[in-house]
Tab-separated table of C-alpha atoms in Angstrom:
chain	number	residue	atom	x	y	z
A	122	UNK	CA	61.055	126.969	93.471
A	123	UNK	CA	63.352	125.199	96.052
A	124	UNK	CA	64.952	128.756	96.617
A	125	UNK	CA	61.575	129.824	97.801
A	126	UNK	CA	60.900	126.844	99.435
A	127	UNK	CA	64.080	126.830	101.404
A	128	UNK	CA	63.544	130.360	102.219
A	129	UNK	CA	59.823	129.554	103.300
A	130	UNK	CA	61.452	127.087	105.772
A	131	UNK	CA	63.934	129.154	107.314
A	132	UNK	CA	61.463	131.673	107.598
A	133	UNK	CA	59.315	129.444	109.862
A	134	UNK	CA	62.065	128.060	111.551
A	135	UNK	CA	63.436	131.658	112.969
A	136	UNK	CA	59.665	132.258	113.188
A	137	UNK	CA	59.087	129.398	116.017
A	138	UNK	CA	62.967	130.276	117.141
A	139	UNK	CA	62.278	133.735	117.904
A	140	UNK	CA	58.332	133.064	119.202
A	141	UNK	CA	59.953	131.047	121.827
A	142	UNK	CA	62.437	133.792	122.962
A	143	UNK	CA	60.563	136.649	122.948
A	144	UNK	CA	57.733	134.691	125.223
A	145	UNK	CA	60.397	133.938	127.270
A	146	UNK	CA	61.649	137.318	127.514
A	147	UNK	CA	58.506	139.577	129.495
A	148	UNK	CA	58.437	141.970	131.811
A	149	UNK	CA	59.479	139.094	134.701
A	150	UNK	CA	62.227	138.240	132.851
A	151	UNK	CA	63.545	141.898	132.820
A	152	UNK	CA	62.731	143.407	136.667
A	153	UNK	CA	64.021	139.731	137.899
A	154	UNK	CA	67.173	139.630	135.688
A	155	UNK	CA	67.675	143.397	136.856
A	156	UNK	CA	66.718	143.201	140.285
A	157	UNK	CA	69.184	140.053	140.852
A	158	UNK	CA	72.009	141.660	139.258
A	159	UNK	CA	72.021	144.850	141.641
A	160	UNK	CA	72.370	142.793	144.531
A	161	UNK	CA	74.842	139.637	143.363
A	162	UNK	CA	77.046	141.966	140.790
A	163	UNK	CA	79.250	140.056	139.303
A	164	UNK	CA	78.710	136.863	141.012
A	165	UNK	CA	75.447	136.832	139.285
A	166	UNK	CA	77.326	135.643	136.024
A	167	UNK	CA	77.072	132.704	137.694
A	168	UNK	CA	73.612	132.056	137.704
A	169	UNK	CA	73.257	133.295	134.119
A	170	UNK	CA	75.213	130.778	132.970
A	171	UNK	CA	73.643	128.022	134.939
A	172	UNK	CA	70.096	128.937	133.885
A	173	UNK	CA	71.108	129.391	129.983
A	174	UNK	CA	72.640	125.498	130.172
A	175	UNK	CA	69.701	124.337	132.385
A	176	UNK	CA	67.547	126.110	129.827
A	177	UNK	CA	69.220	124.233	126.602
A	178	UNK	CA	68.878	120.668	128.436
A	179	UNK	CA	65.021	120.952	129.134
A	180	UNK	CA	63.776	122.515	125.960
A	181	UNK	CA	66.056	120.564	123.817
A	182	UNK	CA	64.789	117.574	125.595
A	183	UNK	CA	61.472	118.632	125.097
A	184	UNK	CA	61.528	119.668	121.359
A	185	UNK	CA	63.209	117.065	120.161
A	186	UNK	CA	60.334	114.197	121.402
A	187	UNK	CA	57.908	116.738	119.887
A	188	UNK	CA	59.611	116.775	116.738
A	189	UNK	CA	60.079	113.102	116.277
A	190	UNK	CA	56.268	112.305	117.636
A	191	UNK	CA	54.727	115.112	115.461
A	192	UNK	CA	52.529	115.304	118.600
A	193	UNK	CA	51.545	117.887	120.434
A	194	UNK	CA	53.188	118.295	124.340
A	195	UNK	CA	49.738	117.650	126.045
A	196	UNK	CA	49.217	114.019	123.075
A	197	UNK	CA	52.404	113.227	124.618
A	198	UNK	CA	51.466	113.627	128.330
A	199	UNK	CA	48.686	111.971	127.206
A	200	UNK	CA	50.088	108.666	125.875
A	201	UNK	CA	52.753	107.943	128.832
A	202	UNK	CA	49.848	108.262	130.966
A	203	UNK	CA	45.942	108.835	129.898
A	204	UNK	CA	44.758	112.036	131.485
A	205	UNK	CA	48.031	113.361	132.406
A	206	UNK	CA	47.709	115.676	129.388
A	207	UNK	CA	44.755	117.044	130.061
A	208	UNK	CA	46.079	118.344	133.760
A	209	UNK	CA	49.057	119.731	132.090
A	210	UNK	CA	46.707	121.644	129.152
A	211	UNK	CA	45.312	122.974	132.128
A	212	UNK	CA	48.163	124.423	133.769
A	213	UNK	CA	49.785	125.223	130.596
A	214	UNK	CA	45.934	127.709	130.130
A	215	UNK	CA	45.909	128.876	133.117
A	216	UNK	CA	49.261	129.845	133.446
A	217	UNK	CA	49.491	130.965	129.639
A	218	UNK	CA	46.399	133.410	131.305
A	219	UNK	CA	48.026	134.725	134.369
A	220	UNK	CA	50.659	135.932	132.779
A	221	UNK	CA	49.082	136.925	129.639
A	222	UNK	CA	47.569	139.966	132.006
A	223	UNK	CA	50.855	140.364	133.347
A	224	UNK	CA	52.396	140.756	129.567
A	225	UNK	CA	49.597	143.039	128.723
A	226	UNK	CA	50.556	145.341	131.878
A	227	UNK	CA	53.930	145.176	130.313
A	228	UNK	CA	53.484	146.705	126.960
A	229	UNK	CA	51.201	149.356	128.728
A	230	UNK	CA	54.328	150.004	131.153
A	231	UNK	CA	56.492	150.169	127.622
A	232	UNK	CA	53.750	152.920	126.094
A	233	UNK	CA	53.933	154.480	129.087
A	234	UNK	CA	58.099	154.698	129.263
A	235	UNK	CA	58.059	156.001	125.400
A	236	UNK	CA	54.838	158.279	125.054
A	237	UNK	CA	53.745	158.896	129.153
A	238	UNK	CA	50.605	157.292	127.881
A	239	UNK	CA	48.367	155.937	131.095
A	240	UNK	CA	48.336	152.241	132.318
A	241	UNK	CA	44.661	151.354	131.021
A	242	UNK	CA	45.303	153.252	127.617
A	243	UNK	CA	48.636	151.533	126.796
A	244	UNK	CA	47.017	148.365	128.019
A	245	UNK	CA	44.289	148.504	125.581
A	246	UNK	CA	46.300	149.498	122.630
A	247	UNK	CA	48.688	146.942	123.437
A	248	UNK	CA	46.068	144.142	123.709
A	249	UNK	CA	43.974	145.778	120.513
A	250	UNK	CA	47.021	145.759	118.417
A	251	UNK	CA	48.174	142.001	119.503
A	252	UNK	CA	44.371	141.000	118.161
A	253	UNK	CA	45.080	142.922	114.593
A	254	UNK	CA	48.381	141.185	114.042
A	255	UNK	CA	46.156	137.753	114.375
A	256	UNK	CA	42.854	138.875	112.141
A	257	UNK	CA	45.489	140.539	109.801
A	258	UNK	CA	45.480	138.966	106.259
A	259	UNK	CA	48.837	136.798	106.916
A	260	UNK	CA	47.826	135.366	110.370
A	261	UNK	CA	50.676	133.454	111.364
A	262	UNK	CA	53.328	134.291	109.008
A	263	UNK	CA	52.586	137.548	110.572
A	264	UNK	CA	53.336	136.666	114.061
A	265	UNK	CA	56.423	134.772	112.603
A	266	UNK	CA	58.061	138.270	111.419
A	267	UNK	CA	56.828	140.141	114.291
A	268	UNK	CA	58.607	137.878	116.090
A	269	UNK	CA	61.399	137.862	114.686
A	270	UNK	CA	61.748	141.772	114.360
A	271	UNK	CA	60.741	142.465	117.692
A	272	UNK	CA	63.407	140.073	119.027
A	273	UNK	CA	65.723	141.975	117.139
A	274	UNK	CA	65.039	145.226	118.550
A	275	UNK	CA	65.033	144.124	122.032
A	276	UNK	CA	68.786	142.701	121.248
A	277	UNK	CA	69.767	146.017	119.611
A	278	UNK	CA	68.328	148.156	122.591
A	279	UNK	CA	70.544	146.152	125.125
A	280	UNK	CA	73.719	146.083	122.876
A	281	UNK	CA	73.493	150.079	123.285
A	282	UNK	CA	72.163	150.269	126.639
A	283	UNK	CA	75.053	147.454	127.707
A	284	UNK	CA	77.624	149.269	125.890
A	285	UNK	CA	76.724	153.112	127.208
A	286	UNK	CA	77.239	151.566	131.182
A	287	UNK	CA	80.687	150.300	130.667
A	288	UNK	CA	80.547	146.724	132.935
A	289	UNK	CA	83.342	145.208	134.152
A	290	UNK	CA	83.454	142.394	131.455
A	291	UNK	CA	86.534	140.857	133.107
A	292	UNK	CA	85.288	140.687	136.209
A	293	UNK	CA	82.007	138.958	135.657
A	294	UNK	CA	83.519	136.335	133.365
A	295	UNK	CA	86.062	135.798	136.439
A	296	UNK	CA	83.202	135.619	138.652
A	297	UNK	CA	80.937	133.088	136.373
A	298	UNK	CA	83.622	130.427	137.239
A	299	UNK	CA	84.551	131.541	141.012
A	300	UNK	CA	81.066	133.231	142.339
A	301	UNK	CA	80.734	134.806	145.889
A	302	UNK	CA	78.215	133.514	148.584
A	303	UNK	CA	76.716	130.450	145.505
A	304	UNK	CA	74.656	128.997	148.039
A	305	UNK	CA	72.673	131.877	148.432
A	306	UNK	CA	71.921	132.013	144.842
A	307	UNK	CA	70.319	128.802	144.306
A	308	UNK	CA	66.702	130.655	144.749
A	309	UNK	CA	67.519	133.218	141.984
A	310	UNK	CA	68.877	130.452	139.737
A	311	UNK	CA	65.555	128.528	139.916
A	312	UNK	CA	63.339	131.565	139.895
A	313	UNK	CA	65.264	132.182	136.596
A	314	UNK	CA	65.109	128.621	135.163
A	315	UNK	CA	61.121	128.755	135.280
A	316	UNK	CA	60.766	131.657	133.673
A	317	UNK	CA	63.010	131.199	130.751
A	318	UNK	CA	61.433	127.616	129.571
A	319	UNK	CA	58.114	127.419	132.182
A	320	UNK	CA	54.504	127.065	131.618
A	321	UNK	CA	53.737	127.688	128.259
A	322	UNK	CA	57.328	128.952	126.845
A	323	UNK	CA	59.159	125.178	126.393
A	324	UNK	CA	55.877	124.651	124.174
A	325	UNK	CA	55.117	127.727	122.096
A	326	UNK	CA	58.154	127.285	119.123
A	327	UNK	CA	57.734	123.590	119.241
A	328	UNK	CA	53.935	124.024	118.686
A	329	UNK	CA	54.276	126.428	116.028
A	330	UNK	CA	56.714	124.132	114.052
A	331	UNK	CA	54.054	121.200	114.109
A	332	UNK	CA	51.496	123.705	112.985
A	333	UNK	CA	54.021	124.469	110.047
A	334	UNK	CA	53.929	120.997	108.808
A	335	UNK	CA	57.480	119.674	110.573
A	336	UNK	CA	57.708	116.784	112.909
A	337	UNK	CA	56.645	112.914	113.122
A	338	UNK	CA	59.847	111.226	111.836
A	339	UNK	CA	63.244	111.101	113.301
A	340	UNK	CA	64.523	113.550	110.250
A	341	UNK	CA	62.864	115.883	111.642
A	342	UNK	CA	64.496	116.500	114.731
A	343	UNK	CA	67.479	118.542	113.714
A	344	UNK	CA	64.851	121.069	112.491
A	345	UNK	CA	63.213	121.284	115.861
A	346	UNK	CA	66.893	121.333	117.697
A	347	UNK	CA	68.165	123.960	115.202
A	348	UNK	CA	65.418	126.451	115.933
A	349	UNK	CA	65.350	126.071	120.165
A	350	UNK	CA	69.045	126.475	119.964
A	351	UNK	CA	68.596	129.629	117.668
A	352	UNK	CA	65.463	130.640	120.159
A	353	UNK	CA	68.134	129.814	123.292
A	354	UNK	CA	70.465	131.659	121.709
A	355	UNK	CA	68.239	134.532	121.595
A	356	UNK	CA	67.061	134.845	125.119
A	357	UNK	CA	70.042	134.152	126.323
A	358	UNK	CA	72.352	137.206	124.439
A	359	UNK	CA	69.411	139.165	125.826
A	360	UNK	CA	69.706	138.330	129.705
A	361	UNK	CA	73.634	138.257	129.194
A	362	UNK	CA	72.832	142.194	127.911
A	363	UNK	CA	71.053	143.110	130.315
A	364	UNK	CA	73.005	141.669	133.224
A	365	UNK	CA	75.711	143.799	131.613
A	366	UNK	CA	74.222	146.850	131.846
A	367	UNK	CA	72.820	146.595	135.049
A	368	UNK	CA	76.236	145.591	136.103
A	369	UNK	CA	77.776	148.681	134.866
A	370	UNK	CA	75.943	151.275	135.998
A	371	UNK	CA	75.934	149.112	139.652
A	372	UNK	CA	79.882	149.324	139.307
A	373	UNK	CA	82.281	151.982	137.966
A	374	UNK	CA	85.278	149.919	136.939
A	375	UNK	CA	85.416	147.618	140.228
A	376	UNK	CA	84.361	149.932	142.280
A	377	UNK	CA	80.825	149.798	143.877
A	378	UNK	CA	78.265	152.627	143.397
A	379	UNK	CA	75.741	152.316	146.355
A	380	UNK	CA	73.378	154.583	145.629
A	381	UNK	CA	72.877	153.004	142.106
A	382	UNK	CA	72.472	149.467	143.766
A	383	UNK	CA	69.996	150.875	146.261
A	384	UNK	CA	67.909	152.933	143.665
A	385	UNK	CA	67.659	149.989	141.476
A	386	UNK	CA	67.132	147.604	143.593
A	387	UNK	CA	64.043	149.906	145.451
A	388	UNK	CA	62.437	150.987	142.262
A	389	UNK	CA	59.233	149.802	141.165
A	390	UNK	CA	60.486	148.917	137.918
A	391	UNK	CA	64.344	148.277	138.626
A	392	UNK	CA	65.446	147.544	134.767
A	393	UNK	CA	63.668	151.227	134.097
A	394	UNK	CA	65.557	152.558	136.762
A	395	UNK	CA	69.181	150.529	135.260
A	396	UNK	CA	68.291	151.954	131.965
A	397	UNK	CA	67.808	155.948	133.338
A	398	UNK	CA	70.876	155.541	134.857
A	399	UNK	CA	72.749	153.647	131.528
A	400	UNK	CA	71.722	156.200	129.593
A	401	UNK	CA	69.662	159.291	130.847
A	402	UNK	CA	66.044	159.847	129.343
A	403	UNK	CA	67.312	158.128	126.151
A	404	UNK	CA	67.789	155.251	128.085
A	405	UNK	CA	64.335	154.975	129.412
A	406	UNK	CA	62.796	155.599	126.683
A	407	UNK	CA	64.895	152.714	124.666
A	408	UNK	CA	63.961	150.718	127.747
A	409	UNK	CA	60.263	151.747	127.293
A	410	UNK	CA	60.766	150.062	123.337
A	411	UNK	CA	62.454	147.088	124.917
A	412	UNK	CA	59.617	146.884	127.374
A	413	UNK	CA	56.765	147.386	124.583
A	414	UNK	CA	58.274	144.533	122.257
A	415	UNK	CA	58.838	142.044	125.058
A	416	UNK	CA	55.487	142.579	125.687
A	417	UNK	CA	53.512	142.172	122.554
A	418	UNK	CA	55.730	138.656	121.595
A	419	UNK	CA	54.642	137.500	125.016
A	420	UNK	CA	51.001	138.146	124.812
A	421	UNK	CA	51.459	136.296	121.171
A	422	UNK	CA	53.460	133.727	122.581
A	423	UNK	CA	50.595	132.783	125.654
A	424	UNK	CA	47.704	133.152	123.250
A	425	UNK	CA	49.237	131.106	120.562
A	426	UNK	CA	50.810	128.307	122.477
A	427	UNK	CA	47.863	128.033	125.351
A	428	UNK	CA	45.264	127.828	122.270
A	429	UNK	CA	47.168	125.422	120.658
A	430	UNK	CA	46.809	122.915	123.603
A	431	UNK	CA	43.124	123.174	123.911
A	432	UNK	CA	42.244	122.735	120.402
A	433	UNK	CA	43.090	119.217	121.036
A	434	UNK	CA	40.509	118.914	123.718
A	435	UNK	CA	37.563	119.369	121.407
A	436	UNK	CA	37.246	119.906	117.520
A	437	UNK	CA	35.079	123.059	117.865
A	438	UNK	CA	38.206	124.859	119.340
A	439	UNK	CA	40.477	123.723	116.293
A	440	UNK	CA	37.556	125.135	113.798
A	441	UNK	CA	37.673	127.955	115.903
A	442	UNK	CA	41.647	128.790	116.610
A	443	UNK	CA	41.417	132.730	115.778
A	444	UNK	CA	38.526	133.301	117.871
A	445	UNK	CA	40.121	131.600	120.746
A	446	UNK	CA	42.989	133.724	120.405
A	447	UNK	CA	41.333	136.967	119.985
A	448	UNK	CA	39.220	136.157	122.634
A	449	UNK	CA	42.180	134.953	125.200
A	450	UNK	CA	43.801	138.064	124.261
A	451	UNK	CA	40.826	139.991	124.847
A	452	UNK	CA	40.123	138.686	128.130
A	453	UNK	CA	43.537	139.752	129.655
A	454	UNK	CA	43.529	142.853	128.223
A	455	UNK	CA	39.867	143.381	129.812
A	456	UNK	CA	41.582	142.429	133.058
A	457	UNK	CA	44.377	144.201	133.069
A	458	UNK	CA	42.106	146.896	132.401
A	459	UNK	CA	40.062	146.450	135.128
A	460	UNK	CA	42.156	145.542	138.433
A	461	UNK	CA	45.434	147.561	136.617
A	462	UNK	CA	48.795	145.961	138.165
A	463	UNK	CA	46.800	142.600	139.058
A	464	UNK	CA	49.701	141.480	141.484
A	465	UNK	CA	47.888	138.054	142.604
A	466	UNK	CA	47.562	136.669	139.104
A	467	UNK	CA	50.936	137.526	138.804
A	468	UNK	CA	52.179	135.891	142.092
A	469	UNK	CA	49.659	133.184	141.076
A	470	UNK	CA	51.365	132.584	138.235
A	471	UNK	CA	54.165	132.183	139.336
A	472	UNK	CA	53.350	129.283	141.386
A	473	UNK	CA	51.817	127.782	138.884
A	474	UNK	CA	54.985	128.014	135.848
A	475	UNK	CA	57.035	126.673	139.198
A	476	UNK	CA	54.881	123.604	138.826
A	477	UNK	CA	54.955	122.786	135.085
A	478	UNK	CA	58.547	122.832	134.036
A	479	UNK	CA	59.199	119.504	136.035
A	480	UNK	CA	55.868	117.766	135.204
A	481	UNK	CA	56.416	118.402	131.628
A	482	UNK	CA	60.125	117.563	131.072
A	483	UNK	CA	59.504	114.189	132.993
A	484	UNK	CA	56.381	113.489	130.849
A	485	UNK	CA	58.872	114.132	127.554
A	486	UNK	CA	61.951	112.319	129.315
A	487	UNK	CA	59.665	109.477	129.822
A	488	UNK	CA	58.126	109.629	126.283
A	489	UNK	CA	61.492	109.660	124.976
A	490	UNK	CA	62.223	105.877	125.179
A	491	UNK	CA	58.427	104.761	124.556
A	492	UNK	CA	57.965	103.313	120.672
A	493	UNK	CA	54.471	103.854	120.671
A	494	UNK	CA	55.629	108.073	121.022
A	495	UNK	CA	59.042	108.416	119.173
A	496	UNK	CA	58.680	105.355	117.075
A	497	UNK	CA	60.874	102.205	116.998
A	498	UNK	CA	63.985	103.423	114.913
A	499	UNK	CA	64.603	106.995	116.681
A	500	UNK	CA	67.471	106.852	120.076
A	501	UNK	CA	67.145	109.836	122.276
A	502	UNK	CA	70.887	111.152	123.420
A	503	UNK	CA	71.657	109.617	126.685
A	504	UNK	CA	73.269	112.843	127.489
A	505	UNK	CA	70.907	114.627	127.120
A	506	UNK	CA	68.723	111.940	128.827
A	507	UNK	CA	70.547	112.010	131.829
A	508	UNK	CA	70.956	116.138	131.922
A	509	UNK	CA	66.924	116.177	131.800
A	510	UNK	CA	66.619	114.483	134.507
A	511	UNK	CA	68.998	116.472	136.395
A	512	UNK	CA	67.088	119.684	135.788
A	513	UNK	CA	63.732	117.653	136.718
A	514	UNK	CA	65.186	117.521	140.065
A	515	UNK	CA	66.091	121.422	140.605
A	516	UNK	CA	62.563	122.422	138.504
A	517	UNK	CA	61.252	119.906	141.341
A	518	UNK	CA	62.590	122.358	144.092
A	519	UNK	CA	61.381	125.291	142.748
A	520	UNK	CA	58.210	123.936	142.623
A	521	UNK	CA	58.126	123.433	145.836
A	522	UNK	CA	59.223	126.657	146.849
A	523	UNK	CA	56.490	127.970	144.652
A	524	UNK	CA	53.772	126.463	146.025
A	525	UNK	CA	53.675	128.544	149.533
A	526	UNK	CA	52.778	131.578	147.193
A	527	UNK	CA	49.219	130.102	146.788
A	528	UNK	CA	48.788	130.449	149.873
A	529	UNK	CA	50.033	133.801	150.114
A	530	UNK	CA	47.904	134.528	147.780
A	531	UNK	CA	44.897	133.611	149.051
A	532	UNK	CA	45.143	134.380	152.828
C-alpha cells in the first residue's frame, strides 16, 4: 500500500514538474532560443545560463509560499493586498489566452512539419485532441503522463538533433563565463526570463500540486521545491539542447558558416530551418514532433493553470472546471482557426507575460514573511529572499520594455 502510495506521489510530483516545463517550452520558446543563438553564437551561453538561474530564484520563490500557504497564487495576491489577486487572475487569463492561440498555431505548425497537413487542419486536430485528453476517463492523471512523456520526447529529439550538428562545446562553455558584446544581450536575456516562468507558467505545477492534495504546512515545501527544480531542470536541458544545435550547424568547429546564420536567422520558423540544416528532412520532421509536443503541453498547461485561477472567483466555475477547460481550449482553437497566424495576440501577449512575472514574484516575496499567509513557524531563505528581489528588478525592466508593444499593437 505505501509502495503504491509512494509511487502515486512521485507520479504527481513529475506530473506538476513536467506540466510546468513543457508550458514553458512553446513555440516562443523555440524560434526565440533559435533565433538568438544564430546571431550571439557562443556568447549566447551566456544568457542561457543567466535566464536558467534567474528562472530557479523566481519560481522557487514562488512555489515554495504556495506550498507552505496551500493557497492558490491569486488567494495570495489577495491577502497581502485585497483585490490585487483578482488583477493578477486577470492577467494570468488573458495572457494564459493569448498564447493559448499561439500554442494551438504551434502544434498545427508541428502537423504540418511531420504530415504537410494545412495550418487550420493541424490546428483543429491539435485543439480537438487537447479537449479528449481532458474528457478522457483519467482527467488529470492523464495530463500528468502526457506531460511527462511529451517532455521526454522533446528532450530526446534535441539530444539527436544537438548531437548530429557537432557544436563547439568548448567554446560556448568558455564563452558562458567571458561573453562578447554582454551589454547588448540584456534584451534577449529578459525576453527569455519571461517566457520561461511568465504569465501563467510560474503557476501551472504549483497549482496542480495543491489540486493533488500537497501544500498548507511548512512540510510541505520540499515537495513543491523538489518538483520546480525537476520542472527547471527540464526546460532548461531543453534550451541548453537546442542552443547546441543551433550553434553547430551556425559554426563548423570555430569557424563561422554565414549562410547558415543568415538562413536561420531570415526564416519564418528559424528552429525549423536549424533543424533542416542539423539533420536534413529527418531533422525537420523530428523538429515537426518537437514542435507538436511543445505544443499540446502548452495548450494543457494555459487551460489548466488559467482555469484554475478563476475557479476561485466564483463557485459555479469550480463545479464547472472541465467545461471551462474544454471551452478555453475550444475558443483558441476557434481562433486560431479563424485569423490563422494571429500575430497581435501574440505580440499582445507578450506584453502582457512582460507584466506579470514582477507583479507576481513581489506579491509572493511579500507574502513570504506575512503569518497570516505562511503561518507563524515557517522562515523563508533569506537567500533566496534577497535573489527574488533581484529578479523583481530585471522582470521590472522587461516590463517596461514590453509595454510599447501595446501600442504597436494597436496603432
Amino acid at each position: 500500500m505505501n509502495n503504491k502510495q509512494n509511487s502515486h506521489s512521485l507520479s504527481v510530483k513529475l506530473g506538476a514538474a513536467f506540466l510546468m516545463a513543457t508550458s514553458a517550452i512553446g513555440p516562443g520558446f523555440l524560434t526565440q532560443t533559435s533565433q538568438f543563438t544564430a546571431k550571439y553564437l557562443a556568447s549566447f551561453a551566456f544568457v542561457i545560463a543567466c535566464v536558467i538561474i534567474m528562472d530557479a530564484v523566481a519560481q522557487t520563490n514562488i512555489w515554495s509560499v504556495i506550498g507552505v500557504s496551500g493557497k492558490r497564487g491569486q488567494e495570495i495576491a489577495n491577502t497581502v493586498l485585497p483585490g490585487l489577486g483578482v488583477f493578477l487572475t486577470f492577467l494570468v487569463v488573458l495572457g494564459g489566452l493569448a498564447f493559448n492561440i499561439g500554442n494551438v498555431g504551434g502544434v498545427a505548425l508541428g502537423f504540418d512539419a511531420m504530415f504537410g497537413l494545412h495550418e487550420k487542419v493541424g490546428a483543429l486536430l491539435g485543439g480537438t485532441l487537447a479537449i479528449c485528453i481532458f474528457l478522457s476517463k483519467s482527467g488529470k492523471a492523464a495530463v500528468d503522463k502526457v506531460a511527462q512523456v511529451l517532455g521526454g520526447v522533446i528532450i530526446l529529439v534535441m539530444l539527436y538533433v544537438a548531437i548530429s550538428s557537432k557544436p563547439p562545446v568548448g567554446e560556448a562553455v568558455v564563452r558562458m563565463f567571458t561573453p562578447e558584446r554582454p551589454g547588448s544581450m540584456v534584451g534577449p536575456m529578459l525576453t527569455l526570463l519571461g517566457g520561461s516562468c511568465g504569465g501563467y507558467i510560474t503557476f501551472s505545477g504549483a497549482h496542480r500540486l495543491l489540486d493533488a492534495g500537497y501544500g498548507g504546512n511548512k512540510d510541505e515545501v520540499p515537495h513543491f521545491r523538489q518538483s520546480v527544480l525537476t520542472g527547471i531542470s527540464v526546460s532548461g536541458t531543453v534550451r541548453i539542447l537546442l542552443f547546441l544545435c543551433v550553434l553547430g550547424v551556425c559554426t563548423q568547429g570555430t569557424a563561422l558558416v554565414t549562410a547558415n546564420v543568415e538562413a536561420i536567422t531570415s526564416a519564418k520558423n528559424p528552429a525549423a530551418e536549424a533543424f533542416r540544416l542539423a539533420a536534413g528532412n529527418l531533422g525537420y520532421r523530428l523538429f515537426g514532433l518537437a514542435l507538436f509536443s511543445a505544443g499540446v503541453t502548452s495548450v494543457i498547461g494555459a487551460a489548466y493553470t488559467s482555469v484554475s485561477f478563476l475557479k476561485t472567483l466564483h463557485p459555479f466555475v469550480r463545479e464547472h472546471e472541465s467545461g471551462f477547460i474544454v471551452g478555453f481550449i475550444a475558443f483558441s482553437t476557434l481562433v486560431m482557426t479563424v485569423l490563422g497566424g494571429a500575430k497581435k495576440m501574440v505580440i499582445f501577449a507578450g506584453a502582457v507575460n512582460g507584466l506579470i512575472l514582477p507583479i507576481s514574484l513581489c506579491c509572493m516575496l511579500l507574502a513570504c514573511r506575512n503569518p497570516k499567509v505562511v503561518g507563524k513557524e515557517y522562515r523563508h531563505p533569506i537567500a533566496l529572499y534577497v535573489l527574488g528581489w533581484i529578479v523583481v528588478l530585471f522582470s521590472g525592466y522587461l516590463a517596461i520594455t514590453a509595454l510599447p508593444n501595446l501600442g504597436k499593437l494597436f496603432s
